[in-house]
mmCIF file of C-alpha atoms in Angstrom:
data_model
loop_
_atom_site.group_PDB
_atom_site.id
_atom_site.type_symbol
_atom_site.label_atom_id
_atom_site.label_comp_id
_atom_site.label_asym_id
_atom_site.label_seq_id
_atom_site.Cartn_x
_atom_site.Cartn_y
_atom_site.Cartn_z
ATOM 1 C CA MET A 1 178.006 -169.544 70.707
ATOM 2 C CA ASP A 2 174.981 -171.207 72.135
ATOM 3 C CA ALA A 3 175.818 -173.349 75.112
ATOM 4 C CA PRO A 4 174.693 -176.926 74.772
ATOM 5 C CA GLU A 5 171.773 -177.824 76.994
ATOM 6 C CA PRO A 6 172.706 -180.123 79.815
ATOM 7 C CA GLU A 7 171.375 -183.619 79.441
ATOM 8 C CA THR A 8 168.729 -184.612 81.917
ATOM 9 C CA THR A 9 169.462 -187.848 83.631
ATOM 10 C CA ALA A 10 167.002 -190.307 85.067
ATOM 11 C CA PHE A 11 168.000 -189.135 88.549
ATOM 12 C CA ASP A 12 167.168 -185.501 87.660
ATOM 13 C CA ALA A 13 163.796 -186.497 86.245
ATOM 14 C CA MET A 14 162.980 -188.569 89.314
ATOM 15 C CA SER A 15 164.134 -185.777 91.630
ATOM 16 C CA ALA A 16 161.910 -183.272 89.808
ATOM 17 C CA GLN A 17 158.942 -185.643 90.041
ATOM 18 C CA THR A 18 159.578 -186.238 93.760
ATOM 19 C CA ASN A 19 159.776 -182.489 94.382
ATOM 20 C CA ARG A 20 156.494 -181.961 92.540
ATOM 21 C CA VAL A 21 154.764 -184.651 94.620
ATOM 22 C CA MET A 22 156.189 -183.249 97.862
ATOM 23 C CA ARG A 23 154.998 -179.721 96.987
ATOM 24 C CA LYS A 24 151.499 -181.036 96.271
ATOM 25 C CA TYR A 25 151.528 -183.014 99.549
ATOM 26 C CA GLN A 26 152.652 -179.918 101.468
ATOM 27 C CA ALA A 27 149.894 -177.873 99.784
ATOM 28 C CA TYR A 28 147.302 -180.387 101.033
ATOM 29 C CA LEU A 29 148.779 -180.238 104.530
ATOM 30 C CA ASP A 30 148.716 -176.440 104.491
ATOM 31 C CA ALA A 31 145.116 -176.446 103.274
ATOM 32 C CA SER A 32 144.088 -178.784 106.123
ATOM 33 C CA THR A 33 145.529 -176.539 108.847
ATOM 34 C CA PRO A 34 142.344 -174.588 109.730
ATOM 35 C CA TYR A 35 140.176 -177.732 109.942
ATOM 36 C CA VAL A 36 141.234 -178.784 113.436
ATOM 37 C CA PRO A 37 138.142 -180.851 114.408
ATOM 38 C CA HIS A 38 138.116 -182.643 111.053
ATOM 39 C CA ARG A 39 141.810 -183.520 111.263
ATOM 40 C CA TRP A 40 141.477 -184.884 114.793
ATOM 41 C CA ALA A 41 138.309 -186.817 113.889
ATOM 42 C CA PHE A 42 140.245 -188.510 111.092
ATOM 43 C CA THR A 43 143.102 -189.336 113.467
ATOM 44 C CA ILE A 44 140.745 -190.746 116.101
ATOM 45 C CA LEU A 45 139.014 -192.913 113.472
ATOM 46 C CA LEU A 46 142.426 -194.135 112.348
ATOM 47 C CA LEU A 47 143.362 -194.933 115.963
ATOM 48 C CA ILE A 48 140.103 -196.844 116.460
ATOM 49 C CA ALA A 49 140.765 -198.815 113.269
ATOM 50 C CA PHE A 50 144.252 -199.640 114.539
ATOM 51 C CA PHE A 51 142.955 -200.811 117.922
ATOM 52 C CA LEU A 52 140.262 -202.904 116.228
ATOM 53 C CA ARG A 53 143.002 -204.476 114.120
ATOM 54 C CA ILE A 54 144.987 -205.305 117.269
ATOM 55 C CA VAL A 55 141.953 -206.723 119.105
ATOM 56 C CA PHE A 56 140.721 -208.892 116.226
ATOM 57 C CA ALA A 57 144.199 -210.077 115.201
ATOM 58 C CA GLN A 58 145.102 -210.922 118.824
ATOM 59 C CA GLY A 59 148.680 -209.796 118.357
ATOM 60 C CA TRP A 60 151.084 -206.941 117.696
ATOM 61 C CA TYR A 61 150.849 -205.772 121.305
ATOM 62 C CA ILE A 62 154.400 -204.418 121.245
ATOM 63 C CA VAL A 63 153.470 -202.208 118.292
ATOM 64 C CA ALA A 64 150.429 -200.920 120.194
ATOM 65 C CA TYR A 65 152.551 -200.332 123.317
ATOM 66 C CA CYS A 66 155.165 -198.402 121.320
ATOM 67 C CA LEU A 67 152.381 -196.300 119.807
ATOM 68 C CA GLY A 68 151.010 -195.592 123.293
ATOM 69 C CA ILE A 69 154.416 -194.489 124.577
ATOM 70 C CA TYR A 70 154.977 -192.287 121.519
ATOM 71 C CA LEU A 71 151.538 -190.640 121.836
ATOM 72 C CA LEU A 72 152.145 -190.049 125.557
ATOM 73 C CA ASN A 73 155.468 -188.402 124.736
ATOM 74 C CA LEU A 74 153.792 -186.164 122.137
ATOM 75 C CA PHE A 75 151.019 -185.241 124.565
ATOM 76 C CA LEU A 76 153.511 -184.245 127.243
ATOM 77 C CA ALA A 77 155.398 -182.060 124.775
ATOM 78 C CA PHE A 78 152.054 -180.523 123.786
ATOM 79 C CA LEU A 79 151.299 -179.637 127.425
ATOM 80 C CA GLN A 80 154.695 -178.132 128.196
ATOM 81 C CA PRO A 81 155.645 -174.508 127.557
ATOM 82 C CA LYS A 82 158.268 -173.860 124.902
ATOM 83 C CA PHE A 83 160.402 -172.020 127.441
ATOM 84 C CA ASP A 84 160.315 -174.147 130.575
ATOM 85 C CA PRO A 85 160.531 -171.924 133.679
ATOM 86 C CA SER A 86 162.187 -174.663 135.731
ATOM 87 C CA LEU A 87 165.018 -174.941 133.201
ATOM 88 C CA THR A 88 165.542 -171.191 133.024
ATOM 89 C CA GLN A 89 165.682 -170.968 136.823
ATOM 90 C CA ASP A 90 168.205 -173.818 136.957
ATOM 91 C CA GLU A 91 170.351 -172.171 134.272
ATOM 92 C CA GLY A 92 170.197 -168.831 136.057
ATOM 93 C CA LEU A 93 171.329 -170.393 139.319
ATOM 94 C CA GLU A 94 174.191 -172.208 137.592
ATOM 95 C CA ASP A 95 175.362 -168.949 136.011
ATOM 96 C CA GLY A 96 175.296 -167.191 139.369
ATOM 97 C CA GLY A 97 172.187 -165.186 138.588
ATOM 98 C CA SER A 98 168.827 -165.184 140.295
ATOM 99 C CA GLY A 99 167.177 -167.167 137.532
ATOM 100 C CA ASP A 100 164.422 -164.655 136.866
ATOM 101 C CA GLY A 101 166.017 -162.453 134.235
ATOM 102 C CA ASP A 102 164.797 -164.421 131.223
ATOM 103 C CA ARG A 103 162.297 -162.641 129.018
ATOM 104 C CA SER A 104 160.808 -165.895 127.770
ATOM 105 C CA ALA A 105 159.742 -167.171 131.215
ATOM 106 C CA LEU A 106 156.086 -167.427 132.144
ATOM 107 C CA PRO A 107 154.757 -164.712 134.464
ATOM 108 C CA THR A 108 154.613 -165.972 138.054
ATOM 109 C CA LYS A 109 153.255 -162.890 139.811
ATOM 110 C CA GLN A 110 150.010 -160.989 139.334
ATOM 111 C CA ASP A 111 151.702 -157.716 138.320
ATOM 112 C CA GLU A 112 154.089 -159.227 135.756
ATOM 113 C CA GLU A 113 153.645 -158.667 132.048
ATOM 114 C CA PHE A 114 151.296 -161.085 130.260
ATOM 115 C CA ARG A 115 153.035 -163.537 127.979
ATOM 116 C CA PRO A 116 150.947 -165.982 125.986
ATOM 117 C CA PHE A 117 151.421 -169.692 126.461
ATOM 118 C CA ILE A 118 153.600 -171.032 123.660
ATOM 119 C CA ARG A 119 153.676 -174.798 123.425
ATOM 120 C CA ARG A 120 156.819 -176.848 123.017
ATOM 121 C CA LEU A 121 154.943 -178.897 120.395
ATOM 122 C CA PRO A 122 152.328 -176.939 118.404
ATOM 123 C CA GLU A 123 148.930 -178.515 117.795
ATOM 124 C CA PHE A 124 149.479 -179.101 114.066
ATOM 125 C CA LYS A 125 152.810 -180.854 114.607
ATOM 126 C CA PHE A 126 151.216 -182.913 117.377
ATOM 127 C CA TRP A 127 148.424 -183.991 115.034
ATOM 128 C CA TYR A 128 150.766 -184.637 112.112
ATOM 129 C CA SER A 129 153.238 -186.708 114.148
ATOM 130 C CA ALA A 130 150.470 -188.696 115.835
ATOM 131 C CA THR A 131 148.717 -189.431 112.537
ATOM 132 C CA ARG A 132 151.920 -190.515 110.821
ATOM 133 C CA MET A 133 152.824 -192.816 113.708
ATOM 134 C CA ILE A 134 149.342 -194.359 113.837
ATOM 135 C CA MET A 135 149.525 -195.021 110.094
ATOM 136 C CA GLY A 136 152.986 -196.522 110.459
ATOM 137 C CA CYS A 137 151.868 -198.777 113.313
ATOM 138 C CA PHE A 138 148.803 -199.832 111.338
ATOM 139 C CA VAL A 139 151.039 -200.866 108.453
ATOM 140 C CA ALA A 140 153.435 -202.628 110.843
ATOM 141 C CA SER A 141 150.522 -204.625 112.250
ATOM 142 C CA TRP A 142 150.243 -206.468 108.924
ATOM 143 C CA PHE A 143 153.797 -207.872 109.069
ATOM 144 C CA GLU A 144 154.409 -210.960 111.165
ATOM 145 C CA ILE A 145 157.948 -209.877 112.044
ATOM 146 C CA PHE A 146 156.513 -207.219 114.397
ATOM 147 C CA ASN A 147 154.224 -209.707 116.158
ATOM 148 C CA LEU A 148 156.430 -210.481 119.150
ATOM 149 C CA PRO A 149 154.983 -212.798 121.817
ATOM 150 C CA VAL A 150 154.355 -210.844 125.015
ATOM 151 C CA PHE A 151 151.931 -211.033 127.922
ATOM 152 C CA TRP A 152 149.841 -207.994 127.006
ATOM 153 C CA PRO A 153 148.218 -207.286 130.425
ATOM 154 C CA VAL A 154 151.649 -206.416 131.814
ATOM 155 C CA LEU A 155 152.128 -203.861 129.033
ATOM 156 C CA VAL A 156 148.723 -202.319 129.702
ATOM 157 C CA VAL A 157 149.358 -202.035 133.460
ATOM 158 C CA TYR A 158 152.846 -200.646 132.892
ATOM 159 C CA TRP A 159 151.502 -198.057 130.415
ATOM 160 C CA PHE A 160 148.842 -196.893 132.897
ATOM 161 C CA ILE A 161 151.429 -196.612 135.660
ATOM 162 C CA LEU A 162 153.712 -194.629 133.351
ATOM 163 C CA PHE A 163 150.816 -192.405 132.275
ATOM 164 C CA SER A 164 149.729 -191.663 135.836
ATOM 165 C CA LEU A 165 153.253 -190.894 137.056
ATOM 166 C CA THR A 166 154.139 -188.608 134.153
ATOM 167 C CA MET A 167 150.807 -186.793 134.259
ATOM 168 C CA ARG A 168 151.125 -186.296 138.018
ATOM 169 C CA ARG A 169 154.560 -184.784 137.507
ATOM 170 C CA GLN A 170 153.241 -182.575 134.688
ATOM 171 C CA ILE A 171 150.291 -181.343 136.745
ATOM 172 C CA GLN A 172 152.612 -180.538 139.664
ATOM 173 C CA HIS A 173 154.803 -178.564 137.246
ATOM 174 C CA MET A 174 151.735 -176.671 135.971
ATOM 175 C CA ILE A 175 150.666 -175.830 139.527
ATOM 176 C CA LYS A 176 154.158 -174.803 140.625
ATOM 177 C CA TYR A 177 154.712 -172.429 137.705
ATOM 178 C CA ARG A 178 151.063 -171.341 137.413
ATOM 179 C CA TYR A 179 150.258 -172.014 133.803
ATOM 180 C CA VAL A 180 147.310 -173.644 132.075
ATOM 181 C CA PRO A 181 148.010 -175.043 128.604
ATOM 182 C CA PHE A 182 144.361 -174.921 127.540
ATOM 183 C CA SER A 183 142.141 -171.946 126.821
ATOM 184 C CA ILE A 184 139.031 -173.587 128.335
ATOM 185 C CA GLY A 185 137.629 -171.343 131.027
ATOM 186 C CA LYS A 186 139.851 -168.391 130.183
ATOM 187 C CA ALA A 187 138.288 -165.000 129.526
ATOM 188 C CA ARG A 188 137.654 -164.181 125.887
ATOM 189 C CA TYR A 189 137.227 -160.632 124.776
ATOM 190 C CA SER A 190 135.301 -159.816 121.665
ATOM 191 C CA GLY A 191 134.439 -156.444 120.351
ATOM 192 C CA ARG A 192 134.431 -154.251 117.334
ATOM 193 C CA HIS A 193 137.606 -152.822 116.028
ATOM 194 C CA SER A 194 137.121 -149.500 114.337
#
């Protein structure tokens, strides 16, 4: 009455091996979480290596431009609050409400309840996405198919214009809704807990 053991196929064996590798990879990622300066130092070194590759190879400017746009997009998501007050006000006005009944909105008056700043894109996901994209672009810079002929100064000027316009809009949003996405200069309280 013993049931026969199911046969393991090559697909099952490969799936088990892939799962084991992914668990080990995730364990390394989880272990690296508290080492913020070390992670970012690695990413900056990787970015420098990529830019050196672009400069010395004299090509792959489209790949570098795409990386710049992607990193700008990640940075903007990192600066924005998870619950955008401008969106909640717009939704409240569309529904016929006053727009200020949302619990997740940032405080706009001195006497309102404190709510911590929650980012749309957390720091770890920002780092992880940026590092993966830099690695992918570095690999792409070794394949001639991605080396499209372009006049690179136009891309550089266009990227700086795009950066300045989007950052100006983001800073205006931060001023209008009175939030600061960084903890530099904010009061820190330390004391003994008994």
